[in-house]
Coordinates of C-alpha atoms and ligand atoms in Angstrom, one line a residue:
Chain Y
M206 CA -51.1 -73.3 -12.7
S207 CA -52.8 -71.8 -9.9
Q208 CA -53.5 -68.3 -9.9
S209 CA -57.0 -68.9 -8.1
K210 CA -55.4 -67.4 -5.1
A211 CA -54.9 -63.6 -4.4
S212 CA -52.5 -63.0 -1.9
G213 CA -52.5 -59.3 -1.4
S214 CA -55.2 -56.7 -1.2
G215 CA -58.3 -56.8 -3.8
E216 CA -57.7 -56.2 -7.2
F217 CA -59.6 -54.7 -10.2
V218 CA -59.8 -56.2 -13.9
E219 CA -61.1 -53.8 -16.3
A220 CA -61.9 -56.1 -19.3
R221 CA -62.5 -54.4 -22.2
H222 CA -65.0 -54.9 -24.6
P223 CA -65.0 -55.2 -27.9
A224 CA -61.7 -54.4 -28.5
S225 CA -58.7 -53.3 -26.5
D226 CA -55.7 -52.0 -27.2
Q227 CA -53.5 -53.6 -24.9
V228 CA -52.4 -57.6 -25.7
S229 CA -52.1 -59.5 -22.6
T230 CA -48.1 -60.0 -22.0
A231 CA -48.5 -63.5 -20.8
G232 CA -48.9 -64.9 -24.8
A233 CA -45.2 -66.7 -23.2
Q234 CA -46.9 -68.8 -21.2
L235 CA -49.5 -69.9 -22.8
L236 CA -48.2 -71.9 -25.0
E237 CA -47.0 -74.2 -21.9
T238 CA -50.4 -75.0 -21.6
E239 CA -52.1 -78.5 -22.1
Q240 CA -54.6 -78.0 -25.7
V241 CA -56.9 -79.6 -23.6
R242 CA -57.3 -77.1 -21.0
W243 CA -58.0 -74.7 -23.4
L244 CA -60.0 -76.8 -25.2
S245 CA -62.3 -77.2 -22.5
I246 CA -62.2 -72.8 -21.9
Y247 CA -63.6 -72.8 -25.3
E248 CA -66.2 -75.0 -25.0
Q249 CA -67.2 -73.4 -21.7
M250 CA -67.4 -70.0 -23.6
L251 CA -69.2 -71.9 -26.2
K252 CA -71.8 -73.6 -24.1
I253 CA -72.4 -69.6 -22.6
R254 CA -73.1 -68.3 -26.2
I255 CA -75.4 -71.6 -27.1
F256 CA -77.4 -70.8 -24.2
E257 CA -77.3 -67.3 -24.6
E258 CA -78.6 -67.5 -28.1
H259 CA -81.4 -69.9 -26.9
V260 CA -82.4 -67.8 -23.9
N261 CA -83.0 -65.1 -26.8
Q262 CA -85.0 -67.4 -28.8
L263 CA -87.0 -68.2 -25.7
Y264 CA -87.3 -64.8 -24.5
T265 CA -88.4 -62.9 -28.1
S266 CA -91.1 -65.8 -28.9
A267 CA -92.7 -64.6 -25.4
K268 CA -92.0 -67.7 -24.3
M269 CA -89.8 -67.0 -21.2
P270 CA -91.4 -64.5 -18.8
G271 CA -89.3 -61.6 -17.8
L272 CA -86.3 -59.5 -18.8
A273 CA -83.5 -61.3 -20.9
H274 CA -79.6 -59.7 -20.5
L275 CA -77.9 -61.4 -22.9
Y276 CA -74.0 -62.3 -22.1
I277 CA -73.3 -62.7 -25.4
G278 CA -70.0 -61.1 -26.9
E279 CA -69.0 -61.3 -23.3
E280 CA -68.6 -65.0 -22.9
A281 CA -64.0 -64.8 -22.4
I282 CA -64.9 -62.3 -19.7
A283 CA -66.8 -64.9 -17.0
V284 CA -64.9 -68.1 -18.1
G285 CA -61.7 -66.7 -18.6
V286 CA -61.8 -65.4 -14.6
C287 CA -63.6 -68.1 -13.6
S288 CA -61.8 -71.1 -14.6
A289 CA -58.9 -69.5 -12.9
L290 CA -60.9 -70.6 -9.4
R291 CA -61.9 -73.5 -7.8
R292 CA -65.5 -74.5 -7.2
D293 CA -65.6 -73.2 -3.4
D294 CA -64.1 -69.5 -4.4
Y295 CA -67.2 -67.0 -4.7
I296 CA -68.1 -64.9 -7.1
T297 CA -71.4 -62.5 -7.0
S298 CA -73.0 -61.4 -10.6
T299 CA -74.9 -59.1 -12.4
H300 CA -78.0 -58.9 -14.2
R301 CA -76.1 -60.0 -16.9
G302 CA -75.5 -63.2 -15.3
H303 CA -76.1 -65.7 -17.1
G304 CA -72.3 -66.4 -17.8
H305 CA -71.0 -65.8 -14.3
C306 CA -73.2 -68.3 -13.6
L307 CA -72.3 -71.3 -16.0
A308 CA -68.4 -70.4 -16.0
K309 CA -68.8 -70.9 -12.4
G310 CA -70.1 -75.0 -12.8
A311 CA -74.0 -74.0 -12.7
S312 CA -76.2 -76.8 -15.0
V313 CA -77.8 -75.7 -18.2
D314 CA -81.3 -77.6 -17.0
R315 CA -81.5 -76.1 -13.5
M316 CA -80.4 -72.3 -15.0
F317 CA -82.9 -73.2 -17.9
A318 CA -85.6 -73.8 -15.3
E319 CA -85.1 -70.8 -13.2
L320 CA -85.4 -68.8 -16.2
L321 CA -89.0 -70.4 -16.6
G322 CA -89.8 -69.6 -13.3
K323 CA -90.0 -73.6 -12.0
E324 CA -89.7 -75.6 -9.0
A325 CA -86.8 -77.2 -10.8
G326 CA -84.6 -73.7 -11.0
Y327 CA -81.8 -72.5 -9.1
C328 CA -84.0 -70.9 -6.9
R329 CA -87.4 -72.8 -7.5
G330 CA -88.5 -70.1 -9.3
K331 CA -88.5 -67.1 -6.9
G332 CA -85.2 -65.7 -8.4
G333 CA -85.4 -65.8 -12.3
S334 CA -82.6 -64.6 -14.5
M335 CA -81.4 -61.9 -12.4
H336 CA -80.9 -63.4 -9.3
I337 CA -79.3 -67.3 -10.1
A338 CA -77.8 -68.0 -6.8
D339 CA -75.9 -71.7 -6.6
Q340 CA -74.3 -72.1 -3.4
E341 CA -72.6 -75.5 -4.5
T342 CA -70.6 -73.9 -6.7
G343 CA -70.2 -70.7 -4.7
N344 CA -72.4 -68.1 -6.7
L345 CA -73.4 -66.1 -3.9
G346 CA -76.0 -64.9 -6.2
A347 CA -76.9 -62.0 -9.7
N348 CA -77.7 -59.0 -8.3
A349 CA -80.7 -56.4 -10.7
I350 CA -79.4 -53.9 -8.7
V351 CA -76.1 -52.2 -10.6
G352 CA -73.1 -52.5 -8.0
G353 CA -75.9 -54.0 -5.6
S354 CA -73.2 -57.1 -5.2
A355 CA -70.2 -54.9 -4.3
G356 CA -70.8 -55.4 -0.6
I357 CA -71.6 -58.8 -0.3
A358 CA -68.9 -59.4 -2.5
T359 CA -66.3 -57.6 -0.7
G360 CA -68.1 -59.2 2.7
A361 CA -67.5 -62.6 1.7
A362 CA -63.8 -61.8 1.0
M363 CA -64.0 -60.2 4.8
S364 CA -65.7 -63.7 6.0
S365 CA -63.1 -65.8 4.4
K366 CA -60.2 -64.0 6.0
M367 CA -62.2 -64.3 9.8
R368 CA -62.5 -67.9 9.3
G369 CA -59.0 -68.8 7.9
S370 CA -60.1 -70.2 5.0
D371 CA -58.3 -69.3 1.4
E372 CA -61.4 -68.5 -0.7
V373 CA -61.1 -65.8 -3.2
T374 CA -64.1 -64.1 -4.1
V375 CA -64.8 -62.3 -7.5
C376 CA -66.9 -59.3 -7.7
F377 CA -68.2 -59.1 -11.7
F378 CA -70.2 -56.0 -12.3
G379 CA -70.6 -53.7 -15.5
D380 CA -69.0 -50.0 -16.2
G381 CA -72.4 -48.4 -15.1
A382 CA -71.6 -49.8 -11.5
L383 CA -68.8 -47.5 -11.6
G384 CA -71.7 -44.7 -10.9
Q385 CA -72.5 -46.5 -7.7
G386 CA -70.6 -45.2 -4.4
V387 CA -70.8 -48.1 -2.5
L388 CA -68.8 -49.7 -4.7
Y389 CA -66.1 -47.2 -3.5
E390 CA -67.1 -47.6 0.3
V391 CA -66.5 -51.5 -0.1
M392 CA -63.6 -50.7 -1.8
N393 CA -61.5 -48.8 0.5
M394 CA -62.3 -51.5 3.1
A395 CA -61.2 -54.1 1.0
S396 CA -57.6 -52.8 0.5
L397 CA -57.7 -51.1 4.2
W398 CA -58.3 -54.9 5.8
K399 CA -56.3 -56.7 2.7
L400 CA -59.4 -58.8 1.6
P401 CA -59.3 -61.4 -1.3
V402 CA -61.2 -59.6 -3.6
I403 CA -60.9 -59.7 -7.3
Y404 CA -63.4 -56.6 -8.6
V405 CA -64.1 -57.1 -12.1
C406 CA -65.1 -54.6 -14.3
E407 CA -66.8 -55.0 -17.5
N408 CA -66.8 -52.5 -19.9
N409 CA -69.2 -52.9 -22.8
Q410 CA -69.2 -49.3 -22.9
Y411 CA -72.4 -48.6 -21.9
N412 CA -74.8 -48.0 -18.7
E413 CA -78.0 -49.5 -21.1
Y414 CA -78.5 -46.7 -23.5
T415 CA -75.8 -44.2 -22.8
H416 CA -72.6 -44.8 -23.7
N417 CA -69.7 -44.4 -20.7
S418 CA -68.7 -41.4 -21.8
E419 CA -71.5 -39.5 -21.2
T420 CA -71.3 -40.8 -17.6
T421 CA -67.8 -42.0 -16.1
A422 CA -64.8 -39.2 -15.8
G423 CA -61.4 -39.3 -15.8
E424 CA -59.4 -43.0 -16.5
M425 CA -61.8 -45.6 -14.9
S426 CA -58.8 -48.3 -13.1
A427 CA -57.5 -45.1 -11.8
R428 CA -60.6 -45.3 -9.4
A429 CA -60.0 -48.8 -8.1
K430 CA -55.8 -47.6 -8.2
A431 CA -56.8 -44.8 -5.7
F432 CA -57.2 -47.0 -3.1
G433 CA -54.2 -48.9 -3.3
I434 CA -55.9 -51.8 -5.5
P435 CA -53.4 -53.5 -8.1
T436 CA -55.0 -53.1 -11.2
E437 CA -55.1 -54.0 -14.6
E438 CA -56.4 -53.8 -18.0
V439 CA -57.4 -56.9 -20.2
D440 CA -58.9 -57.3 -23.5
G441 CA -62.4 -59.0 -22.4
Q442 CA -62.4 -61.1 -25.8
D443 CA -59.5 -62.4 -25.2
V444 CA -59.9 -65.8 -22.8
R445 CA -56.4 -65.9 -21.9
A446 CA -55.9 -62.7 -20.7
G447 CA -59.0 -62.8 -18.5
H448 CA -57.6 -66.1 -17.2
L449 CA -53.8 -64.8 -16.7
S450 CA -54.4 -61.8 -14.9
R451 CA -54.7 -63.3 -12.4
Chain B
M250 CA -100.6 -63.9 29.0
L251 CA -98.4 -63.5 32.0
S252 CA -95.3 -61.2 32.4
T253 CA -92.4 -62.8 30.8
T254 CA -90.7 -60.0 32.6
T255 CA -92.1 -61.9 36.0
S256 CA -92.2 -65.4 35.0
Q257 CA -88.7 -66.0 33.6
N258 CA -86.7 -64.1 36.4
A259 CA -87.2 -66.4 39.2
G260 CA -83.6 -68.4 39.7
Q261 CA -80.9 -66.9 38.4
G262 CA -78.9 -64.4 39.9
V263 CA -81.1 -60.8 39.6
R264 CA -79.4 -57.0 39.5
E265 CA -80.4 -53.8 38.9
I266 CA -78.6 -53.0 35.4
T267 CA -79.0 -50.4 32.4
L268 CA -80.3 -50.8 29.1
G269 CA -77.1 -49.9 27.3
Q270 CA -75.1 -52.8 30.4
A271 CA -77.7 -55.4 29.2
I272 CA -77.3 -54.5 25.5
R273 CA -73.3 -55.0 25.7
E274 CA -74.2 -58.3 28.3
A275 CA -75.9 -59.8 25.8
L276 CA -73.4 -59.1 23.2
A277 CA -70.7 -60.4 25.0
E278 CA -72.2 -63.4 26.2
E279 CA -73.1 -64.1 22.6
M280 CA -69.4 -63.2 21.4
R281 CA -67.9 -65.5 24.2
R282 CA -70.9 -68.4 22.8
D283 CA -70.0 -68.0 19.3
P284 CA -66.6 -67.3 17.5
R285 CA -68.4 -66.5 14.5
V286 CA -70.4 -63.7 16.0
F287 CA -68.7 -60.2 15.7
M288 CA -69.4 -56.4 15.3
M289 CA -68.6 -53.3 12.8
G290 CA -69.2 -50.5 13.0
E291 CA -68.0 -46.5 13.3
D292 CA -66.4 -45.6 16.8
I293 CA -67.0 -49.2 17.9
A294 CA -63.9 -50.4 19.4
E295 CA -61.9 -48.3 20.9
A296 CA -64.8 -45.1 21.2
G297 CA -67.8 -47.8 22.4
T298 CA -69.7 -45.8 20.3
P299 CA -70.6 -42.4 21.6
F300 CA -73.3 -43.5 23.8
K301 CA -70.6 -45.7 25.2
V302 CA -73.0 -48.5 24.8
L303 CA -69.8 -51.1 23.8
S304 CA -67.0 -49.6 26.3
G305 CA -64.8 -52.8 27.4
L306 CA -66.2 -54.4 24.4
V307 CA -62.6 -54.5 22.3
E308 CA -60.3 -55.2 25.5
E309 CA -61.9 -58.4 26.0
F310 CA -62.7 -59.5 22.3
G311 CA -60.0 -57.7 20.6
T312 CA -59.9 -55.4 17.1
S313 CA -60.5 -58.0 15.3
R314 CA -63.9 -59.1 17.1
V315 CA -65.0 -55.4 17.0
I316 CA -64.0 -54.2 14.5
D317 CA -63.5 -49.8 13.7
T318 CA -65.0 -49.1 10.0
P319 CA -64.4 -46.3 7.9
I320 CA -67.8 -43.8 7.6
S321 CA -69.5 -46.0 5.2
E322 CA -73.1 -47.2 6.2
A323 CA -74.2 -49.1 2.9
G324 CA -70.4 -50.2 2.5
I325 CA -70.6 -51.9 5.5
T326 CA -74.0 -52.5 6.0
G327 CA -73.7 -55.0 2.2
M328 CA -70.2 -56.3 3.9
G329 CA -72.3 -57.4 6.6
V330 CA -74.7 -59.7 4.6
G331 CA -72.0 -60.9 2.9
V332 CA -69.7 -62.4 5.6
A333 CA -73.6 -63.1 7.5
M334 CA -73.8 -65.7 3.8
T335 CA -71.0 -67.3 4.5
G336 CA -70.3 -68.7 7.6
M337 CA -70.3 -65.3 9.5
R338 CA -72.5 -63.8 12.6
P339 CA -72.1 -59.9 12.1
I340 CA -73.6 -57.1 13.5
V341 CA -73.4 -53.6 11.9
D342 CA -74.0 -51.0 14.2
I343 CA -75.7 -47.8 12.5
M344 CA -75.3 -45.5 15.3
F345 CA -78.4 -42.7 14.5
G346 CA -81.4 -44.4 13.2
D347 CA -81.4 -41.8 10.4
F348 CA -78.2 -43.0 9.2
I349 CA -79.9 -46.0 7.6
G350 CA -81.4 -44.1 4.8
L351 CA -77.6 -44.3 3.5
A352 CA -78.0 -48.8 4.5
M353 CA -81.4 -49.0 2.9
D354 CA -80.2 -51.1 -0.3
Q355 CA -78.1 -53.1 1.3
I356 CA -81.1 -53.3 4.1
V357 CA -84.0 -53.9 1.8
N358 CA -83.0 -55.1 -1.5
Q359 CA -80.2 -57.2 -0.6
A360 CA -80.2 -58.6 3.5
A361 CA -84.2 -58.9 2.8
K362 CA -83.8 -60.6 -0.5
V363 CA -81.2 -62.9 -0.5
H364 CA -82.9 -66.1 1.3
Y365 CA -86.2 -65.8 -0.2
M366 CA -84.6 -65.3 -3.7
S367 CA -82.3 -68.0 -3.2
G368 CA -85.1 -70.3 -2.7
G369 CA -84.7 -70.7 0.7
K370 CA -80.9 -71.8 0.3
L371 CA -79.1 -68.9 0.8
K372 CA -79.7 -67.2 5.3
V373 CA -78.5 -63.6 6.1
P374 CA -78.0 -63.6 9.8
L375 CA -77.6 -60.1 10.3
V376 CA -78.2 -58.2 12.9
V377 CA -78.4 -54.5 12.3
R378 CA -77.9 -52.6 15.7
T379 CA -79.2 -48.8 15.7
T380 CA -81.3 -46.2 17.4
L381 CA -84.1 -44.1 17.4
G382 CA -86.0 -41.6 20.0
A383 CA -86.1 -37.6 19.8
T384 CA -86.0 -35.2 22.9
R385 CA -82.2 -35.3 22.9
R386 CA -81.6 -32.1 21.2
T387 CA -79.5 -33.1 18.1
A388 CA -82.3 -32.0 16.1
A389 CA -83.9 -33.3 12.4
Q390 CA -81.1 -35.5 11.4
H391 CA -80.4 -37.6 14.8
S392 CA -84.0 -38.0 16.4
Q393 CA -86.0 -39.9 14.2
S394 CA -87.4 -43.3 14.7
L395 CA -87.7 -44.7 11.5
H396 CA -88.3 -48.9 12.5
A397 CA -91.6 -48.0 10.0
W398 CA -89.4 -48.5 7.0
V399 CA -87.8 -51.5 7.1
S400 CA -91.0 -53.1 9.7
H401 CA -92.6 -52.8 6.0
I402 CA -90.2 -54.7 4.1
P403 CA -90.9 -58.4 4.2
G404 CA -87.6 -61.0 4.9
L405 CA -86.4 -58.3 7.9
I406 CA -87.2 -59.0 11.7
V407 CA -87.7 -55.4 13.8
V408 CA -87.1 -55.5 17.0
L409 CA -88.0 -52.8 20.0
P410 CA -86.8 -53.7 22.9
S411 CA -87.9 -51.2 25.6
T412 CA -86.9 -52.9 29.0
P413 CA -82.7 -53.7 29.8
Y414 CA -84.7 -57.4 30.5
D415 CA -86.5 -57.3 27.1
A416 CA -82.5 -55.7 25.6
K417 CA -80.5 -58.5 26.7
G418 CA -83.1 -61.4 26.0
L419 CA -84.2 -60.3 22.3
L420 CA -80.7 -59.2 21.4
K421 CA -79.1 -62.6 21.9
T422 CA -82.5 -64.0 20.2
A423 CA -81.4 -61.5 16.9
I424 CA -78.0 -62.6 17.2
R425 CA -79.0 -66.5 17.3
D426 CA -81.4 -65.9 13.9
D427 CA -80.8 -66.7 10.8
N428 CA -82.6 -63.6 9.5
P429 CA -82.0 -60.1 9.0
V430 CA -83.1 -58.4 12.4
I431 CA -83.1 -54.6 12.7
F432 CA -82.4 -53.8 16.6
F433 CA -83.5 -50.3 17.1
E434 CA -82.1 -49.0 20.8
D435 CA -83.7 -46.0 22.5
K436 CA -81.2 -43.3 22.8
M437 CA -82.9 -42.1 25.9
M438 CA -83.6 -45.3 27.6
Y439 CA -79.9 -46.5 27.7
Q440 CA -79.3 -45.0 31.2
L441 CA -82.8 -46.8 31.9
K442 CA -81.9 -49.2 34.7
G443 CA -84.4 -52.4 35.6
P444 CA -83.7 -56.4 36.4
V445 CA -81.9 -58.7 34.2
P446 CA -81.3 -62.2 35.1
E447 CA -77.1 -63.0 34.9
G448 CA -76.4 -65.1 32.6
D449 CA -78.0 -66.7 29.6
Y450 CA -81.7 -66.2 28.4
T451 CA -83.5 -65.2 25.2
I452 CA -86.8 -64.3 24.4
P453 CA -88.8 -65.2 22.0
F454 CA -89.5 -63.0 18.7
G455 CA -93.4 -61.8 18.4
V456 CA -94.5 -62.4 21.9
A457 CA -95.8 -58.9 23.1
D458 CA -95.5 -57.9 26.5
I459 CA -97.7 -56.8 28.8
K460 CA -96.4 -54.6 30.8
R461 CA -99.0 -53.5 33.0
P462 CA -102.4 -55.6 33.5
G463 CA -106.0 -53.8 33.6
N464 CA -109.6 -53.6 32.2
D465 CA -110.7 -50.4 30.7
I466 CA -108.3 -49.5 28.3
T467 CA -105.5 -50.5 26.3
I468 CA -102.6 -48.3 25.7
V469 CA -100.1 -50.6 22.9
A470 CA -96.8 -49.2 23.3
T471 CA -93.1 -49.4 21.4
S472 CA -89.6 -49.0 22.7
S473 CA -89.7 -44.8 24.2
M474 CA -93.3 -44.5 24.4
V475 CA -93.5 -47.9 26.7
Q476 CA -92.8 -45.8 30.0
I477 CA -95.0 -42.8 28.9
A478 CA -97.7 -45.5 28.8
L479 CA -96.6 -46.9 31.8
A480 CA -96.8 -43.0 34.0
A481 CA -100.2 -42.4 32.0
A482 CA -101.5 -45.7 33.3
D483 CA -100.2 -44.4 36.8
G484 CA -102.0 -41.3 36.3
L485 CA -105.3 -43.0 34.6
E486 CA -105.6 -45.1 38.2
K487 CA -105.9 -42.1 40.6
L488 CA -109.2 -41.2 38.0
D489 CA -110.2 -44.8 38.5
I490 CA -109.5 -45.8 35.2
S491 CA -107.2 -49.3 34.8
A492 CA -105.4 -49.2 31.9
E493 CA -103.2 -52.6 30.2
V494 CA -99.8 -51.7 28.4
I495 CA -98.6 -54.0 26.0
D496 CA -95.2 -54.0 24.1
P497 CA -95.5 -55.7 21.0
R498 CA -91.6 -55.7 21.7
T499 CA -91.0 -56.8 17.7
M500 CA -92.7 -55.0 14.6
Y501 CA -92.2 -58.2 12.8
P502 CA -93.1 -61.2 13.6
L503 CA -95.9 -58.7 15.4
D504 CA -98.3 -60.7 18.1
R505 CA -101.6 -60.4 16.9
D506 CA -103.5 -62.1 19.8
T507 CA -102.4 -60.7 22.5
L508 CA -102.7 -57.3 21.4
I509 CA -106.4 -58.4 20.1
D510 CA -107.5 -60.6 22.9
S511 CA -106.5 -57.4 25.1
A512 CA -108.7 -54.6 22.6
K513 CA -111.7 -57.2 23.1
K514 CA -111.0 -57.7 27.5
T515 CA -111.2 -53.5 27.4
S516 CA -112.4 -52.6 24.3
R517 CA -111.1 -49.7 23.9
V518 CA -107.4 -49.1 22.4
I519 CA -104.5 -46.1 22.4
V520 CA -101.4 -47.1 19.8
V521 CA -98.3 -44.9 21.0
D522 CA -95.2 -45.0 18.9
E523 CA -92.3 -42.9 18.6
G524 CA -91.6 -43.1 14.6
Y525 CA -93.7 -40.5 12.8
E526 CA -97.9 -40.9 13.2
R527 CA -98.1 -40.2 9.6
Y528 CA -98.5 -44.7 7.8
G529 CA -96.6 -45.3 11.2
V530 CA -96.2 -48.5 12.6
T531 CA -98.9 -46.9 15.0
A532 CA -101.2 -47.4 11.8
E533 CA -100.6 -51.1 11.2
I534 CA -100.9 -51.9 14.7
A535 CA -104.5 -50.3 14.8
A536 CA -105.8 -52.2 11.9
V537 CA -104.7 -55.7 13.1
V538 CA -106.8 -54.8 16.6
A539 CA -109.9 -53.0 14.4
D540 CA -109.9 -56.0 12.4
G541 CA -109.9 -58.6 15.0
A542 CA -111.9 -57.2 17.8
F543 CA -114.1 -54.8 15.9
Y544 CA -117.2 -55.9 17.4
F545 CA -115.7 -54.9 20.6
L546 CA -114.6 -51.9 20.6
D547 CA -116.3 -49.3 22.2
A548 CA -114.5 -46.5 20.5
P549 CA -112.2 -45.9 17.6
V550 CA -108.4 -47.6 17.8
K551 CA -106.3 -43.3 18.2
R552 CA -103.1 -43.4 17.1
M553 CA -100.4 -41.0 19.1
G554 CA -96.8 -40.9 17.4
A555 CA -94.0 -38.5 16.8
M556 CA -95.6 -35.6 14.9
N557 CA -95.2 -35.1 11.4
V558 CA -92.7 -32.6 11.4
P559 CA -88.8 -33.1 11.0
V560 CA -87.7 -33.1 14.7
P561 CA -86.8 -29.3 15.5
F562 CA -84.0 -28.6 17.7
S563 CA -85.3 -26.4 20.2
P564 CA -86.2 -27.6 23.3
A565 CA -89.7 -26.1 23.7
L566 CA -90.4 -27.1 20.0
E567 CA -89.0 -30.5 19.9
D568 CA -91.0 -31.6 23.4
L569 CA -94.0 -30.7 21.8
T570 CA -93.4 -33.3 19.0
V571 CA -93.2 -36.0 20.7
P572 CA -96.3 -38.3 22.6
T573 CA -95.9 -37.4 26.7
A574 CA -98.0 -39.4 29.6
D575 CA -100.0 -36.6 29.5
S576 CA -101.5 -36.2 26.3
V577 CA -101.7 -40.1 26.2
M578 CA -103.8 -39.2 29.7
E579 CA -105.6 -37.1 27.4
V580 CA -106.5 -39.1 24.8
A581 CA -106.9 -42.1 27.3
K582 CA -110.1 -40.3 29.4
T583 CA -111.4 -39.2 26.1
L584 CA -111.8 -43.1 25.1
C585 CA -113.2 -43.2 27.9
G586 CA -116.3 -41.2 28.0
R587 CA -114.1 -38.3 31.0
V588 CA -113.5 -35.3 29.8
Ligands
TPP282 C1 -79.5 -49.0 -8.8 C2 -80.0 -49.0 -10.6 N1 -80.2 -48.7 -11.3 C3 -80.5 -48.4 -12.5 C4 -81.2 -50.2 -12.9 C5 -81.2 -50.1 -13.5 N2 -80.7 -50.5 -15.2 C6 -80.6 -51.9 -14.9 S1 -79.4 -52.1 -16.3 C7 -78.7 -50.4 -16.7 C8 -77.4 -50.5 -16.6 C9 -76.2 -51.1 -16.4 O1 -74.8 -50.9 -17.1 P1 -73.2 -51.7 -16.9 O2 -74.0 -52.1 -15.3 O3 -72.8 -51.1 -17.5 O4 -74.3 -53.5 -17.2 P2 -74.2 -53.5 -18.7 O5 -75.7 -53.8 -18.8 O6 -73.7 -53.1 -19.9 O7 -73.6 -54.8 -19.1 C10 -79.6 -49.8 -15.9 C11 -79.3 -48.3 -15.7 C12 -80.5 -50.8 -12.2 N3 -81.1 -52.1 -12.5 N4 -80.1 -50.2 -10.8
MG283 MG1 -71.6 -51.7 -19.5

């Protein structure tokens, strides 16, 4: 199964959470997939869960400085998507980014070192929880500006196209980022120029403290559709859905 | 310090060309030299920008390297950051400097931060070319000189060329630099002519240029204000006041030594810049001079900038908002005790 290469223009995936009213249509294909593969995918989700539980402990016991946005409950999205990517494919991540980084291949020890502000960390302690970047695994960085990495991700996709290489870029963002204009500026260009970028909206229904019914008008996915971007809504709790929606 | 303008010109075919032509030449030479270099911006391809600075480039390099974009300053700047992080060397064209407000998050929170925040692993070799300068009768949203905004931000290099020679050499350095560079061109100076060597040369960042040597007073001037300062210096010469005109050329890195040495020599300093005077780059430069040459100064360092007012449309009003050769001369005379 090699769904990692986007053939056409940018795609928009809205991963719903916690529950979805839509069930993956790809169930049949799953049966053929090796158990080993899914086991390792499960392990990855578990790794993120356990990692975040440790982060929570460090944070609540005041051993970890700064902020900690946990990815608990959303593991299936990062793992589902990233397990369909190659190492040299790019991702951009968010303030809630530990799961994306780990799913893309970051190592646990260097992640923790960064969270604790140590030199051995991915950014030598200069970035911290919200800014982990790791060139070697194609992670162009978590971003603490909501919607802040949409330009970088779309630019990375433009770069791949210009260099004639076949990497795909995945831009992760929360439902809160749908309030940021720059997202629509770059979606427009991604579609116009047929850039290999996938926009993954992690819809956990909340923009910090505010429910998205108070902030977001109309159909979420209609926004991407308006640019002619193929759009799909999948269950963010179903790791197979995230994986196969590619 | 010798003027680099005279010292580096020797030997090559030097022609008189305009500042706009010098910019175009630098871009064309760099795009020929390095296939990773490309441009994106509004109306840059067929239109060659409203200032016509880029005319002819799309004919040579095609629409895949001279890319017309939607009117999306934030989007194109953000994408510029992303392409730069992944192996390309983009030049993003922001038509009017006033519009960098729309791209500010991409410049300040993305471009400027990526290298440091990633522990030095990721690089952003992005050039943002934009414009500054009033007196074009285009009113408050097309006339500002906002280079102080970005000069404030660690992680950015800020370049303000004042001559065709400097424009070509500094733009080449900007394109080859691995850091994000914001390059401000005075839109009123595109037709200014000056000697420019054919072919390749670069000018290092952080090296001020003494545009005119003198002994009695130092006029530090940037971009559009260099010609004003030189005209003032001509006028002052007739009054037997010898003015030294220095152009820092880059706001960051700033050549503190050349400024301080000149202040020590002349003991009087005026800083002239077309940005708003309030909290402007003149304040930073004045502080650098006061700090470094305190015991040598015979007068307070004077700052001259644009009037602290939205730039008015009416030509009669607009002309009052920017320093002129006359106003610089008046301040110089006062500092020299000649009133
Ligand atoms: C531009 C910007 N505005 C506001 C904030 C403060 N802030 C941090 S997280 C957050 C909510 C983000 O919601 P969403 O994008 O849905 O992500 P989630 O936290 O739900 O994963 C806000 C408003 C910010 N970091 N950046
Ligand atoms: Mg949310």
